Each structure stands twice: as C-alpha cells, then as structure tokens.
C-alpha cells in the first residue's frame, strides 16, 4: 500500500509563490542575468516554474529537490536566466542540508566545496583570465555558501534538541530522586513511630484487657497504674517525634536519641509490664556511632514488645556485646502463645528491624530455634561500627 505524498508545508508554499511571482516580475521588466544565450525570450520561465515547484518539496523530499534543482539551474544557463531561479536554488541547497538525512548533511558541503574549487580551476585553465575567479566565487555563493549555512543551523538545532533532552532527563532524574527520598523518609518515620509507640500501646492493650477481665480492685488498680505510665511515656515519645517533624534545622536524628545506656531503663519498663527480663552488656559502649546505638536500642525495644505480645511465660534474655568492630544484639524469648490477653501484631516490627540493620550494612536473623529447655524465639543482629555512606565509602 502506497501512502500519499505529504502535503507541502505552508511556509514552503509561500516561498514557492514569492519566488514565482518575483521571477515573473523580473521577466516582465526585462531583467535577465545572461546575454547572448541560445534560448531567449520566455524560455527562462520554464526553469523558473520548475524551480518554484521544487520549493514545495524542500522539506518532504530535500534530496530529490537538490538533484533536480541542480539540473534545472544548469538548464537555466542556456536562457537569459532569472535571479529568482538562482535564489530559489540556494534555498533548495540550504534546505537539503537542514532537512535531509545526516549523511546528506555531511556530504553536500564537501561536494559543493569540491565543485567550487573545480569550477574555479577549470575556468582559469580554459579562459586564462582573472575573470574566471569570479565564476568560482559565484559558484561558491550559489552552492557551497547555502550548504555551509545549513550545516551551522542544523548543528545548532541538534545541540538545542540535545540540551532539551538532557534537561528533561535531568528533571526526570531529579523527580525520581525526590520520590525515592520521600519514600525513604516515610519508611524511616514509620519505623521510628512503630518502634517508639508499639511497646507502650501493647502494654496498654494487655493491661486494659486484664483490668476488664479480672474483677479484683488491687489487680485493676495495678493495671490502671501501668496503663497510665505507658500512656504518659507514649505521649512523650509522640511529642518528641512531632518535634522532629516540625524541626527545620536539618538534623536527621533527634538530639535526645536513645543510647545503649538507656537499655537498663527499657528493661525495667518491660519488667513493670510483666516480662521476666535479664540484661547483659559486654564491652565498652563509649564512642559508638549514634545510628548504631539507635538501631541497637530499637531492635531490643521491638524484640521486648514482640515478647510482650507473643511469647509464652518464661525468662527473656537480652545480650548486647561489642565484639571488635561490631555490635551484636541477641534477644531470646520463650516461643509460643502466652496465657492471657494478647495484643494484635501486624509483623511490621520484624520488617523495621531488618530494614534498620540493612541500612547500616549489618546482618539480621529472627526465627524459632530448639534448645534443651524447649523452643525459643531468637533475634540476632550484628551491626558494624563503620556504617557505609551512600557513595559506598565508610562514614
């Protein structure tokens, strides 16, 4: 199936019309470029009309227009000649470079340059007169000049297109980076919110259920005191998180971020919530990077929260050891369903601990294991003291 030829561009139609009308006006006043040629009179109108028709193809078929236009210009030399025909040919040569294929854009300037040199040398050898140089100059102005101009304009247009594309790609990459940064920040906020509040809410849920299910004033009062204590602590944590979000100073971590020295208080709080917890700290905790201390603290906190919600009755052991350039955190709790009320869990805690460890370049394992005293749930995290920077170098 053959597609119909594209319609000429309206600017090409205007150029063809102006060229044709201008040539007719010059012929009407009797202005010609050549004298003593074989074909006088109205013969010059034939090249004029054909050249103006080729102007309609300057965008759609530039190579064809240049080839045929060259033949028409040669034929025009046997007539009185029209300035309009010559000017339209220079436009065809310019358009052939500008709208043609990249190969044509490279070849036309070289070809016209060689033709200009050949015409100059040929007429000098034939006429042996200085006026032959003028023929070479005219040939260069008609052919090489428009082709060279077309190369300059095309190169400028291509560079502008490349710059626009590069700008669009840069904007797209910036938008992707912004979206990734927003996603990462939302994930960090979600982890921080979960780790800070989940422990208190779990204790509140368990003790409120106990207070409702056991009709003993002393037990109810103890449960309510625990609920109040966890509510106050949870509100304090929420206020601290809101303060971080409202802070515009650019700090990525709060100034009062928990450290390993705060683990004793965290364990005491877990004991107050009903867990039998033992804590062992080995090695010096001085001079640890803040992100590592915060991650270790949150892993212990979340592990105790999961033990409060899911573990069966028994002792929970927390071990934090500094071994060389690593901090190892191990939390072991009895595996199984504990008697009594249980707070619902969504599994976000394990995801958050695994993400925290991965961000620091450490390793994380969590799952049930069999021991001599029965089945236990073990959480084991190893955090390097030299955390990788975004560029891959130690920070």
Short mmCIF file of C-alpha atoms in Angstrom, two decimals:
data_model
loop_
_atom_site.label_atom_id
_atom_site.label_comp_id
_atom_site.label_asym_id
_atom_site.label_seq_id
_atom_site.Cartn_x
_atom_site.Cartn_y
_atom_site.Cartn_z
CA UNK A 1 0.00 0.00 0.00
CA UNK A 2 1.50 3.33 -1.10
CA UNK A 3 0.93 6.28 1.18
CA UNK A 4 0.01 9.56 -0.49
CA UNK A 5 2.81 12.15 -0.52
CA UNK A 6 2.68 14.60 2.37
CA UNK A 7 1.15 17.97 1.76
CA UNK A 8 3.65 20.82 1.36
CA UNK A 9 4.32 22.94 4.40
CA UNK A 10 2.60 26.30 4.28
CA UNK A 11 5.94 28.11 4.54
CA UNK A 12 7.19 26.16 1.51
CA UNK A 13 4.08 27.20 -0.41
CA UNK A 14 4.76 30.84 0.47
CA UNK A 15 8.41 30.56 -0.63
CA UNK A 16 7.40 28.96 -3.95
CA UNK A 17 4.72 31.61 -4.58
CA UNK A 18 7.05 34.52 -3.75
CA UNK A 19 9.81 33.05 -5.93
CA UNK A 20 7.49 32.50 -8.88
CA UNK A 21 5.88 35.92 -8.65
CA UNK A 22 9.27 37.61 -8.21
CA UNK A 23 10.65 35.81 -11.26
CA UNK A 24 7.62 36.84 -13.33
CA UNK A 25 8.06 40.44 -12.23
CA UNK A 26 11.75 40.44 -13.19
CA UNK A 27 10.90 38.90 -16.58
CA UNK A 28 8.17 41.48 -17.05
CA UNK A 29 10.58 44.37 -16.66
CA UNK A 30 13.08 42.64 -18.95
CA UNK A 31 15.76 41.95 -16.34
CA UNK A 32 17.89 38.90 -17.16
CA UNK A 33 21.23 37.61 -15.90
CA UNK A 34 22.69 36.22 -19.13
CA UNK A 35 23.15 37.72 -22.58
CA UNK A 36 23.76 36.08 -25.91
CA UNK A 37 22.37 32.69 -24.87
CA UNK A 38 20.76 30.29 -27.38
CA UNK A 39 17.33 30.43 -25.78
CA UNK A 40 16.00 33.96 -25.49
CA UNK A 41 12.63 35.40 -24.54
CA UNK A 42 10.20 33.36 -22.46
CA UNK A 43 12.42 30.26 -22.27
CA UNK A 44 13.62 31.37 -18.85
CA UNK A 45 10.09 30.83 -17.49
CA UNK A 46 10.45 27.04 -17.77
CA UNK A 47 13.34 26.76 -15.26
CA UNK A 48 11.59 29.37 -13.12
CA UNK A 49 8.35 27.38 -12.89
CA UNK A 50 10.14 24.06 -12.29
CA UNK A 51 12.35 25.57 -9.59
CA UNK A 52 9.34 27.10 -7.83
CA UNK A 53 7.59 23.70 -7.95
CA UNK A 54 10.66 22.08 -6.36
CA UNK A 55 10.34 24.53 -3.48
CA UNK A 56 7.19 22.65 -2.48
CA UNK A 57 9.38 19.57 -1.85
CA UNK A 58 12.17 21.27 0.13
CA UNK A 59 11.08 19.60 3.41
CA UNK A 60 9.43 16.38 2.30
CA UNK A 61 11.95 15.32 -0.39
CA UNK A 62 15.03 17.54 0.01
CA UNK A 63 17.46 15.21 -1.78
CA UNK A 64 15.27 14.94 -4.88
CA UNK A 65 14.77 18.71 -4.89
CA UNK A 66 18.54 19.37 -4.76
CA UNK A 67 19.37 16.93 -7.56
CA UNK A 68 16.64 18.13 -9.91
CA UNK A 69 17.25 21.76 -8.92
CA UNK A 70 20.91 21.42 -9.94
CA UNK A 71 19.86 20.18 -13.39
CA UNK A 72 17.33 23.00 -13.69
CA UNK A 73 19.97 25.58 -12.77
CA UNK A 74 22.31 24.20 -15.44
CA UNK A 75 19.48 24.38 -17.98
CA UNK A 76 18.78 27.95 -16.89
CA UNK A 77 22.26 28.95 -18.06
CA UNK A 78 21.16 28.37 -21.67
CA UNK A 79 18.44 31.01 -21.28
CA UNK A 80 18.58 34.66 -20.37
CA UNK A 81 18.46 33.45 -16.73
CA UNK A 82 16.44 34.70 -13.78
CA UNK A 83 17.72 35.91 -10.45
CA UNK A 84 14.67 34.33 -8.79
CA UNK A 85 15.65 30.90 -10.16
CA UNK A 86 19.15 31.21 -8.70
CA UNK A 87 17.87 32.38 -5.30
CA UNK A 88 15.39 29.51 -5.11
CA UNK A 89 18.20 27.06 -5.90
CA UNK A 90 20.27 28.42 -3.00
CA UNK A 91 17.25 27.85 -0.75
CA UNK A 92 16.96 24.25 -2.01
CA UNK A 93 20.62 23.65 -1.22
CA UNK A 94 20.16 25.11 2.27
CA UNK A 95 17.02 23.00 2.86
CA UNK A 96 18.78 19.88 1.56
CA UNK A 97 21.32 20.13 4.38
CA UNK A 98 18.85 21.28 7.03
CA UNK A 99 16.04 18.76 6.39
CA UNK A 100 17.94 15.95 4.66
CA UNK A 101 19.44 12.83 6.19
CA UNK A 102 22.56 13.11 8.36
CA UNK A 103 24.60 11.54 5.55
CA UNK A 104 23.34 14.14 3.08
CA UNK A 105 24.07 16.92 5.56
CA UNK A 106 27.69 15.75 5.73
CA UNK A 107 28.18 15.18 2.00
CA UNK A 108 26.59 18.29 0.49
CA UNK A 109 29.06 20.84 1.94
CA UNK A 110 32.01 18.68 0.89
CA UNK A 111 30.59 18.11 -2.59
CA UNK A 112 29.74 21.77 -3.19
CA UNK A 113 33.15 22.81 -1.88
CA UNK A 114 34.87 20.49 -4.33
CA UNK A 115 32.63 21.72 -7.14
CA UNK A 116 33.53 25.32 -6.30
CA UNK A 117 37.27 24.57 -6.39
CA UNK A 118 36.92 22.54 -9.59
CA UNK A 119 34.91 25.29 -11.32
CA UNK A 120 37.46 27.93 -10.36
CA UNK A 121 40.45 25.93 -11.57
CA UNK A 122 38.65 24.71 -14.70
CA UNK A 123 37.63 28.17 -15.89
CA UNK A 124 41.08 29.55 -15.10
CA UNK A 125 42.63 26.84 -17.26
CA UNK A 126 40.09 27.43 -20.02
CA UNK A 127 39.89 31.22 -20.13
CA UNK A 128 43.31 32.05 -18.69
CA UNK A 129 41.80 35.30 -17.48
CA UNK A 130 41.40 36.63 -13.90
CA UNK A 131 37.66 36.94 -14.50
CA UNK A 132 37.48 33.14 -14.17
CA UNK A 133 37.84 33.60 -10.40
CA UNK A 134 34.51 35.41 -10.39
CA UNK A 135 32.88 32.30 -11.83
CA UNK A 136 34.30 30.27 -8.92
CA UNK A 137 33.09 32.85 -6.43
CA UNK A 138 29.58 32.81 -7.89
CA UNK A 139 29.57 29.01 -7.85
CA UNK A 140 30.57 29.04 -4.17
CA UNK A 141 27.93 31.62 -3.30
CA UNK A 142 25.21 29.62 -5.04
CA UNK A 143 26.17 26.13 -3.79
CA UNK A 144 28.78 25.99 -1.00
CA UNK A 145 27.53 29.07 0.89
CA UNK A 146 23.96 27.80 1.42
CA UNK A 147 25.21 24.29 2.26
CA UNK A 148 27.64 25.63 4.88
CA UNK A 149 24.88 27.81 6.36
CA UNK A 150 22.60 24.79 6.53
CA UNK A 151 25.28 22.84 8.42
CA UNK A 152 25.62 25.62 11.01
CA UNK A 153 21.88 25.90 11.52
CA UNK A 154 21.42 22.12 11.68
CA UNK A 155 24.21 21.71 14.23
CA UNK A 156 22.73 24.47 16.34
CA UNK A 157 19.29 22.85 16.12
CA UNK A 158 20.67 19.42 17.04
CA UNK A 159 22.55 20.83 20.00
CA UNK A 160 19.43 22.61 21.17
CA UNK A 161 17.47 19.35 20.91
CA UNK A 162 20.18 17.52 22.86
CA UNK A 163 20.15 20.18 25.56
CA UNK A 164 16.37 19.97 25.83
CA UNK A 165 16.56 16.18 26.09
CA UNK A 166 19.31 16.43 28.70
CA UNK A 167 17.26 18.94 30.67
CA UNK A 168 14.22 16.67 30.54
CA UNK A 169 16.31 13.70 31.66
CA UNK A 170 17.81 15.75 34.48
CA UNK A 171 14.35 16.85 35.59
CA UNK A 172 13.14 13.24 35.43
CA UNK A 173 16.10 12.01 37.48
CA UNK A 174 15.56 14.81 39.99
CA UNK A 175 11.90 13.83 40.29
CA UNK A 176 12.86 10.18 40.75
CA UNK A 177 15.41 11.14 43.41
CA UNK A 178 12.81 13.28 45.15
CA UNK A 179 10.27 10.44 45.10
CA UNK A 180 12.86 8.00 46.42
CA UNK A 181 13.87 10.44 49.15
CA UNK A 182 10.23 10.93 50.15
CA UNK A 183 9.67 7.16 50.20
CA UNK A 184 12.80 6.58 52.27
CA UNK A 185 11.84 9.33 54.71
CA UNK A 186 8.33 7.95 55.07
CA UNK A 187 9.76 4.50 55.75
CA UNK A 188 12.13 5.95 58.36
CA UNK A 189 9.28 7.83 60.02
CA UNK A 190 7.13 4.69 60.00
CA UNK A 191 9.90 2.66 61.65
CA UNK A 192 10.53 5.34 64.25
CA UNK A 193 6.84 5.73 65.06
CA UNK A 194 6.30 2.00 65.30
CA UNK A 195 9.34 1.40 67.49
CA UNK A 196 8.57 4.30 69.83
CA UNK A 197 4.84 3.72 70.32
CA UNK A 198 4.23 0.00 69.77
CA UNK A 199 5.73 -1.02 73.12
CA UNK A 200 3.54 1.35 75.10
CA UNK A 201 0.38 0.55 73.17
CA UNK A 202 0.95 -3.20 73.54
CA UNK A 203 1.31 -2.85 77.32
CA UNK A 204 -1.80 -0.65 77.45
CA UNK A 205 -3.81 -3.19 75.44
CA UNK A 206 -2.72 -6.13 77.61
CA UNK A 207 -3.26 -4.44 80.97
CA UNK A 208 -6.57 -2.88 79.94
CA UNK A 209 -7.83 -6.31 78.93
CA UNK A 210 -6.64 -7.72 82.25
CA UNK A 211 -8.37 -4.92 84.16
CA UNK A 212 -11.62 -5.63 82.35
CA UNK A 213 -11.44 -9.41 82.73
CA UNK A 214 -10.33 -9.69 86.39
CA UNK A 215 -12.74 -8.34 89.00
CA UNK A 216 -10.22 -7.59 91.75
CA UNK A 217 -9.69 -4.00 92.94
CA UNK A 218 -5.97 -4.44 93.64
CA UNK A 219 -5.28 -6.05 90.28
CA UNK A 220 -7.39 -3.45 88.50
CA UNK A 221 -5.57 -0.59 90.24
CA UNK A 222 -2.17 -2.04 89.34
CA UNK A 223 -3.25 -2.45 85.73
CA UNK A 224 -4.56 1.11 85.59
CA UNK A 225 -1.31 2.46 87.04
CA UNK A 226 0.63 0.58 84.37
CA UNK A 227 -1.75 1.86 81.69
CA UNK A 228 -1.28 5.43 82.89
CA UNK A 229 2.51 5.12 82.98
CA UNK A 230 2.65 3.70 79.45
CA UNK A 231 0.20 6.34 78.21
CA UNK A 232 2.36 9.16 79.58
CA UNK A 233 5.52 7.63 78.14
CA UNK A 234 3.81 7.04 74.77
CA UNK A 235 2.61 10.65 74.65
CA UNK A 236 6.14 11.86 75.44
CA UNK A 237 7.51 9.77 72.59
CA UNK A 238 4.82 11.10 70.25
CA UNK A 239 5.65 14.69 71.21
CA UNK A 240 9.33 14.02 70.54
CA UNK A 241 8.53 12.59 67.10
CA UNK A 242 6.29 15.54 66.27
CA UNK A 243 9.10 17.86 67.35
CA UNK A 244 11.44 16.09 64.96
CA UNK A 245 8.97 16.50 62.09
CA UNK A 246 8.48 20.20 62.84
CA UNK A 247 12.20 20.88 63.23
CA UNK A 248 13.60 22.70 60.19
CA UNK A 249 17.23 22.69 61.31
CA UNK A 250 18.08 19.75 59.02
CA UNK A 251 19.06 17.27 61.76
CA UNK A 252 18.20 13.75 60.64
CA UNK A 253 18.12 12.33 64.17
CA UNK A 254 16.77 13.85 67.39
CA UNK A 255 19.24 15.32 69.83
CA UNK A 256 17.93 13.07 72.66
CA UNK A 257 18.05 9.83 70.68
CA UNK A 258 18.16 6.70 72.86
CA UNK A 259 21.53 5.08 73.50
CA UNK A 260 22.68 1.74 74.88
CA UNK A 261 22.93 3.33 78.32
CA UNK A 262 19.14 3.60 78.22
CA UNK A 263 18.67 -0.16 77.91
CA UNK A 264 18.51 -0.61 81.68
CA UNK A 265 15.52 1.72 81.89
CA UNK A 266 13.93 -0.05 78.94
CA UNK A 267 14.33 -3.42 80.65
CA UNK A 268 12.85 -2.06 83.89
CA UNK A 269 9.85 -0.80 81.94
CA UNK A 270 9.43 -4.25 80.38
CA UNK A 271 9.55 -5.82 83.84
CA UNK A 272 6.88 -3.41 85.00
CA UNK A 273 4.75 -4.59 82.08
CA UNK A 274 5.01 -8.18 83.23
CA UNK A 275 8.06 -9.60 81.46
CA UNK A 276 10.82 -11.51 83.22
CA UNK A 277 13.81 -9.90 81.52
CA UNK A 278 17.54 -10.22 82.04
CA UNK A 279 20.07 -7.80 80.51
CA UNK A 280 23.76 -8.42 79.80
CA UNK A 281 26.04 -5.72 78.43
CA UNK A 282 29.57 -6.74 77.36
CA UNK A 283 32.33 -4.48 76.15
CA UNK A 284 32.64 -0.71 76.15
CA UNK A 285 29.75 1.32 74.79
CA UNK A 286 31.67 4.59 74.72
CA UNK A 287 32.21 6.35 71.42
CA UNK A 288 29.70 4.34 69.43
CA UNK A 289 28.18 5.96 66.31
CA UNK A 290 24.75 7.42 67.03
CA UNK A 291 22.98 5.48 64.21
CA UNK A 292 24.38 2.18 65.54
CA UNK A 293 23.31 2.89 69.12
CA UNK A 294 19.86 3.95 68.00
CA UNK A 295 19.43 0.84 65.84
CA UNK A 296 20.59 -1.48 68.64
CA UNK A 297 18.24 0.21 71.11
CA UNK A 298 15.27 -0.02 68.73
CA UNK A 299 15.97 -3.70 67.98
CA UNK A 300 15.95 -4.52 71.69
CA UNK A 301 12.84 -2.41 72.23
CA UNK A 302 10.94 -4.07 69.40
CA UNK A 303 12.07 -7.54 70.47
CA UNK A 304 10.74 -6.90 74.00
CA UNK A 305 7.49 -5.60 72.51
CA UNK A 306 7.10 -8.78 70.46
CA UNK A 307 7.90 -10.88 73.53
CA UNK A 308 5.25 -8.99 75.49
CA UNK A 309 2.68 -9.65 72.76
CA UNK A 310 3.54 -13.14 71.58
CA UNK A 311 5.96 -15.01 73.87
CA UNK A 312 4.84 -17.63 76.36
CA UNK A 313 5.66 -17.44 80.06
CA UNK A 314 9.34 -17.61 80.84
CA UNK A 315 12.52 -15.60 81.03
CA UNK A 316 13.61 -13.25 78.26
CA UNK A 317 17.34 -12.66 77.91
CA UNK A 318 18.85 -9.59 76.26
CA UNK A 319 22.55 -9.65 75.37
CA UNK A 320 24.39 -6.73 73.81
CA UNK A 321 28.08 -7.29 73.15
CA UNK A 322 30.76 -5.20 71.50
CA UNK A 323 33.00 -7.60 69.58
CA UNK A 324 35.77 -5.75 67.78
CA UNK A 325 34.22 -3.50 65.15
CA UNK A 326 30.73 -4.96 65.58
CA UNK A 327 27.83 -4.64 67.98
CA UNK A 328 25.90 -7.90 68.42
CA UNK A 329 22.37 -7.84 69.77
CA UNK A 330 20.70 -11.11 70.81
CA UNK A 331 17.22 -11.38 72.37
CA UNK A 332 15.89 -14.84 73.30
CA UNK A 333 12.30 -15.35 74.46
CA UNK A 334 10.14 -18.44 75.05
CA UNK A 335 8.39 -19.44 71.86
CA UNK A 336 4.63 -19.95 71.77
CA UNK A 337 1.36 -18.37 72.78
CA UNK A 338 1.32 -16.97 76.27
CA UNK A 339 -1.67 -17.39 78.55
CA UNK A 340 -3.88 -14.40 78.91
CA UNK A 341 -4.68 -11.43 76.68
CA UNK A 342 -2.56 -10.75 73.64
CA UNK A 343 -2.27 -7.57 71.60
CA UNK A 344 -2.61 -7.90 67.85
CA UNK A 345 0.54 -7.59 65.72
CA UNK A 346 0.99 -6.95 62.01
CA UNK A 347 4.60 -8.13 61.60
CA UNK A 348 5.84 -4.60 60.94
CA UNK A 349 8.33 -4.92 63.80
CA UNK A 350 10.42 -7.61 62.14
CA UNK A 351 10.39 -5.64 58.88
CA UNK A 352 11.55 -2.50 60.67
CA UNK A 353 14.39 -4.32 62.48
CA UNK A 354 15.55 -5.92 59.26
CA UNK A 355 15.48 -2.54 57.46
CA UNK A 356 17.43 -0.81 60.23
CA UNK A 357 20.11 -3.49 60.11
CA UNK A 358 20.33 -3.43 56.32
CA UNK A 359 20.71 0.36 56.24
CA UNK A 360 23.81 0.04 58.45
CA UNK A 361 25.26 -2.81 56.38
CA UNK A 362 24.74 -5.44 59.10
CA UNK A 363 23.10 -8.86 59.29
CA UNK A 364 19.79 -9.82 60.88
CA UNK A 365 18.19 -13.14 61.73
CA UNK A 366 14.95 -13.90 63.55
CA UNK A 367 13.08 -17.15 63.99
CA UNK A 368 12.31 -20.12 66.24
CA UNK A 369 15.07 -22.42 67.49
CA UNK A 370 15.13 -25.56 69.59
CA UNK A 371 17.12 -25.67 72.82
CA UNK A 372 17.45 -28.05 75.74
CA UNK A 373 14.81 -26.20 77.72
CA UNK A 374 12.37 -26.08 74.81
CA UNK A 375 11.63 -23.95 71.79
CA UNK A 376 12.68 -20.30 71.82
CA UNK A 377 12.42 -17.29 69.51
CA UNK A 378 15.81 -15.79 68.79
CA UNK A 379 16.52 -12.33 67.38
CA UNK A 380 20.15 -11.84 66.36
CA UNK A 381 21.52 -8.65 64.79
CA UNK A 382 25.12 -7.73 64.01
CA UNK A 383 25.78 -4.03 63.38
CA UNK A 384 29.12 -2.72 62.04
CA UNK A 385 30.59 0.30 63.78
CA UNK A 386 31.68 1.76 60.44
CA UNK A 387 28.46 2.27 58.53
CA UNK A 388 28.62 2.60 54.72
CA UNK A 389 27.97 6.03 53.24
CA UNK A 390 25.70 6.49 50.15
CA UNK A 391 28.80 6.62 47.93
CA UNK A 392 29.98 3.25 49.28
CA UNK A 393 32.84 4.70 51.41
CA UNK A 394 32.96 4.24 55.22
CA UNK A 395 31.27 7.10 57.06
#
